[in-house]
JSON list of C-alpha atoms in Angstrom, two decimals:
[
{"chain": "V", "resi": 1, "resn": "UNK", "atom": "CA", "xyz": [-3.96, -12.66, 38.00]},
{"chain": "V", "resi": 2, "resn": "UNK", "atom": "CA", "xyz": [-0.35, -13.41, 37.71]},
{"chain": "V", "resi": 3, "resn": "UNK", "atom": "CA", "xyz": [0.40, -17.21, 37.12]},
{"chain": "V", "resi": 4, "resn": "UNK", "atom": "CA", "xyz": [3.24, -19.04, 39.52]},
{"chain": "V", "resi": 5, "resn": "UNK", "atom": "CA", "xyz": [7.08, -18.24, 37.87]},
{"chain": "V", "resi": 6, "resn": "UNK", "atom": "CA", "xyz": [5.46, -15.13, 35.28]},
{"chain": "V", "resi": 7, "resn": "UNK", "atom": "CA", "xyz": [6.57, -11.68, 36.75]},
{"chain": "V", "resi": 8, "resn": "UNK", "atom": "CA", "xyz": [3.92, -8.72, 36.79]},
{"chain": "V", "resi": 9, "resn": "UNK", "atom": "CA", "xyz": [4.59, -6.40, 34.01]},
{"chain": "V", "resi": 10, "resn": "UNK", "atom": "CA", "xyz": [5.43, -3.18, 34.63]},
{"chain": "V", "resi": 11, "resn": "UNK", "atom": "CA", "xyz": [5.34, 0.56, 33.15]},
{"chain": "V", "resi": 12, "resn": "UNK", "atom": "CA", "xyz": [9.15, -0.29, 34.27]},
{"chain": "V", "resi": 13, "resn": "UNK", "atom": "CA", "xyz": [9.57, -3.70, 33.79]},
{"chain": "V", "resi": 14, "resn": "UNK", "atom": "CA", "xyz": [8.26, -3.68, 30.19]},
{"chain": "V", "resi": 15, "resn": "UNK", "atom": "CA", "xyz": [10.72, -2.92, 27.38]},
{"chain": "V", "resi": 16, "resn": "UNK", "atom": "CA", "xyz": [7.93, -1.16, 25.11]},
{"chain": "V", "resi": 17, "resn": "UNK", "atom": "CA", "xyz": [6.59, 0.87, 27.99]},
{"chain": "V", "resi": 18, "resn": "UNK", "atom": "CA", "xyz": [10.20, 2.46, 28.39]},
{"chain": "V", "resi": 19, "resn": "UNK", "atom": "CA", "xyz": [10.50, 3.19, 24.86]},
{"chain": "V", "resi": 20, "resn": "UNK", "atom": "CA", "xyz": [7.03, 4.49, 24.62]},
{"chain": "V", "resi": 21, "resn": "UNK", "atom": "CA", "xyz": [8.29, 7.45, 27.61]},
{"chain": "V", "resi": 22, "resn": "UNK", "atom": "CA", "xyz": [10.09, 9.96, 25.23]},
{"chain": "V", "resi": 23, "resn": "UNK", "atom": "CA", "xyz": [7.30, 10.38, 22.61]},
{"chain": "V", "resi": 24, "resn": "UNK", "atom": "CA", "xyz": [4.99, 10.76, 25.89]},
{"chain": "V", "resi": 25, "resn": "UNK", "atom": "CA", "xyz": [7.92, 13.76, 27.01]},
{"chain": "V", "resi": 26, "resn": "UNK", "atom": "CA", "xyz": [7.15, 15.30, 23.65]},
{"chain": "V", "resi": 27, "resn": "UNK", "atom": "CA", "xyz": [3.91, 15.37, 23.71]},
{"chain": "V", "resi": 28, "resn": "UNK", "atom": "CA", "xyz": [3.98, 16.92, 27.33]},
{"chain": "V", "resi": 29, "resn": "UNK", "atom": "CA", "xyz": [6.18, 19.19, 26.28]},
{"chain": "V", "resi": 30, "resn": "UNK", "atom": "CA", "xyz": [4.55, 20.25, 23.08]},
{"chain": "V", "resi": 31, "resn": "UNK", "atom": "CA", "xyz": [1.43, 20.63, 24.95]},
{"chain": "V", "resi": 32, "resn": "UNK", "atom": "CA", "xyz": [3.21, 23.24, 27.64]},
{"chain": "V", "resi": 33, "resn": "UNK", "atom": "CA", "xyz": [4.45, 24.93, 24.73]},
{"chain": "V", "resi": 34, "resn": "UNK", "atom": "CA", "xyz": [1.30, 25.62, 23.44]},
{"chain": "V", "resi": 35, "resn": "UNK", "atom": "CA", "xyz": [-0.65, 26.11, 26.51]},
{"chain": "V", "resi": 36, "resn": "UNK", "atom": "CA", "xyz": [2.01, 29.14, 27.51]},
{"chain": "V", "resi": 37, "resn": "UNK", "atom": "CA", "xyz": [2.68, 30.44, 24.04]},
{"chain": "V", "resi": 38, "resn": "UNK", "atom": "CA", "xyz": [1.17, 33.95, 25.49]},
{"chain": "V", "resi": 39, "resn": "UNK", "atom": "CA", "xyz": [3.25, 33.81, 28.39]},
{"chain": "V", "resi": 40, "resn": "UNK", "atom": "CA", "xyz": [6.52, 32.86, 26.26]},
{"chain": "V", "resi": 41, "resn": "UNK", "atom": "CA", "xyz": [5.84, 35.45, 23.34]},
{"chain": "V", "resi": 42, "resn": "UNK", "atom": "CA", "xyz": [5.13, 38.32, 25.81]},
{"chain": "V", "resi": 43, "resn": "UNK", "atom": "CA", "xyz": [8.94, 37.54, 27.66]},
{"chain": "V", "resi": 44, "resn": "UNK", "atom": "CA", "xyz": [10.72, 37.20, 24.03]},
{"chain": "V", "resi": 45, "resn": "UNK", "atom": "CA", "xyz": [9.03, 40.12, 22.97]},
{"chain": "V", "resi": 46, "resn": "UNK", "atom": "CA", "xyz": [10.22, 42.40, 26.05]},
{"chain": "V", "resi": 47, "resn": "UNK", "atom": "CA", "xyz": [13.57, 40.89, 25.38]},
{"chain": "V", "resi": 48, "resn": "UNK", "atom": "CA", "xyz": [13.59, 41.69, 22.10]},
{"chain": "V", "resi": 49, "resn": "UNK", "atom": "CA", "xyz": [12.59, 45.44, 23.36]},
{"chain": "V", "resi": 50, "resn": "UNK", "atom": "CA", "xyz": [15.55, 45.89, 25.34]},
{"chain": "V", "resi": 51, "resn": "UNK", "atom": "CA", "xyz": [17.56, 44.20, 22.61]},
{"chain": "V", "resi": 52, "resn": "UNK", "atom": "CA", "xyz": [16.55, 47.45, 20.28]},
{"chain": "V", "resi": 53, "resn": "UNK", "atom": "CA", "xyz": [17.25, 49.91, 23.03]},
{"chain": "V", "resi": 54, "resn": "UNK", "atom": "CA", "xyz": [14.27, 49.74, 24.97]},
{"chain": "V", "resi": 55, "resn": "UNK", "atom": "CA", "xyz": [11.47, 51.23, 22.92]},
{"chain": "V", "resi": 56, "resn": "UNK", "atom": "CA", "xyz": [9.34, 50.32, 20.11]},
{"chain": "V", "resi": 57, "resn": "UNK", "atom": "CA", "xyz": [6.07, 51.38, 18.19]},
{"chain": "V", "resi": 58, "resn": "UNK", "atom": "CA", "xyz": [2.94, 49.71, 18.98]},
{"chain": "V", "resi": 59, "resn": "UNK", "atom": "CA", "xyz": [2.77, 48.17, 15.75]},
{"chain": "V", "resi": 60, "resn": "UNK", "atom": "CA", "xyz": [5.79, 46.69, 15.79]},
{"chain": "V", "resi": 61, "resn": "UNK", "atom": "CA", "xyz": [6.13, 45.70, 19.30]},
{"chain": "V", "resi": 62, "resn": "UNK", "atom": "CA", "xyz": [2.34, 44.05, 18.49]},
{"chain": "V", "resi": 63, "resn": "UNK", "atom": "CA", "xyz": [3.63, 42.75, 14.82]},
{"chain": "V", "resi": 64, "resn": "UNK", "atom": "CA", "xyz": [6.56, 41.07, 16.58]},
{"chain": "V", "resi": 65, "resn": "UNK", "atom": "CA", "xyz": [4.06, 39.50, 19.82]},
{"chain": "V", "resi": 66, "resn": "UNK", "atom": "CA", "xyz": [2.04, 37.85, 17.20]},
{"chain": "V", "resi": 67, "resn": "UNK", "atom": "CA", "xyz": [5.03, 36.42, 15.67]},
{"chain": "V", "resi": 68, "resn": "UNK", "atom": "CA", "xyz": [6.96, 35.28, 18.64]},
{"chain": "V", "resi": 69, "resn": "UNK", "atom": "CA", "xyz": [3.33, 33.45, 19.77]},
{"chain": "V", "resi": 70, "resn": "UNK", "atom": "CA", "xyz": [2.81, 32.62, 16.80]},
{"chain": "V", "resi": 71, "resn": "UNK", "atom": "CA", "xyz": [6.72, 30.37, 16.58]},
{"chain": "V", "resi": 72, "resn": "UNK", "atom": "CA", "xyz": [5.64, 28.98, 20.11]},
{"chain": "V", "resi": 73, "resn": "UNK", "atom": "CA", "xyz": [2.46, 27.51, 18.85]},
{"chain": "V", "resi": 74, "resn": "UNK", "atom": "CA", "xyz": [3.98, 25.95, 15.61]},
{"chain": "V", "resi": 75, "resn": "UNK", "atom": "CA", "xyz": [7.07, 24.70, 17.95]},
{"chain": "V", "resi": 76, "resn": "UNK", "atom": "CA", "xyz": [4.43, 23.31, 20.20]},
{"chain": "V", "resi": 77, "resn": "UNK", "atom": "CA", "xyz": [1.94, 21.70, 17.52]},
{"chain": "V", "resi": 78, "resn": "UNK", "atom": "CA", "xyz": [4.62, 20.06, 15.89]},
{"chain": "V", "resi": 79, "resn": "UNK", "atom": "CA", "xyz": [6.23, 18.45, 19.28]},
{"chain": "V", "resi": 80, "resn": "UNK", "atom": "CA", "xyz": [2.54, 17.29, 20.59]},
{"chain": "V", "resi": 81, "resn": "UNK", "atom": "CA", "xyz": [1.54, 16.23, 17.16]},
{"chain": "V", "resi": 82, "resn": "UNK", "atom": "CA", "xyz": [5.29, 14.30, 16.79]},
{"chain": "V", "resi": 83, "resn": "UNK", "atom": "CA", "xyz": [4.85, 12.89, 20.17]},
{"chain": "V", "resi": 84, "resn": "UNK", "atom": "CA", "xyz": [1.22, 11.65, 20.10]},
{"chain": "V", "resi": 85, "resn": "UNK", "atom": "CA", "xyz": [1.73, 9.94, 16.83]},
{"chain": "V", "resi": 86, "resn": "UNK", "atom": "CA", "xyz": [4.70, 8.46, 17.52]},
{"chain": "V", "resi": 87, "resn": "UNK", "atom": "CA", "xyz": [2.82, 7.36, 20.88]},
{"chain": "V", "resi": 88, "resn": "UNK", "atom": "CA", "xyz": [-0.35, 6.08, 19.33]},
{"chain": "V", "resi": 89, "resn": "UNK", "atom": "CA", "xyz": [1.57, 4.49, 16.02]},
{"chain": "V", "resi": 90, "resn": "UNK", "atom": "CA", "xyz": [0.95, 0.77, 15.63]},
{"chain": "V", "resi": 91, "resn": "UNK", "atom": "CA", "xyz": [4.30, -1.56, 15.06]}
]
């Protein structure tokens, strides 16, 4: 209940709320990284295809999926894991 002359505080209104949205952006972020690394590696890897002149061995076109999944993942991980601690820290 909100007392005469004190305002209602906010996700807005509140200075640590506002502060508390990029870590939160991170995390989101990291997360979508992580949960589309397939998705990601599969595009970089048929860019990286027609980079070489548009064919490629199995191996290495599988060699350089795993990789290119493999940098989404660690890109995401490390943006989610940045983001929720910085979220969660205590001041």
């Amino acid at each position: 209940m909100v007392k005469k002359g004190e305002r209602k505080m906010n996700f807005f209104n509140d200075p640590n709320s506002r502060v508390k949205l990029i870590p939160l952006i991170i995390a989101v972020i990291g997360l979508w990284l992580l949960l589309n690394s397939p998705k990601l590696g599969s595009d970089s890897v048929s860019s990286w295809v027609r980079s070489v002149g548009g064919s490629a061995g199995s191996q290495e076109y599988l060699q350089m999926l795993k990789g290119y999944i493999n940098a989404y993942q660690m890109v995401g991980g490390i943006f989610l894991l940045t983001g929720l601690f910085s979220l969660f820290k205590r001041k």
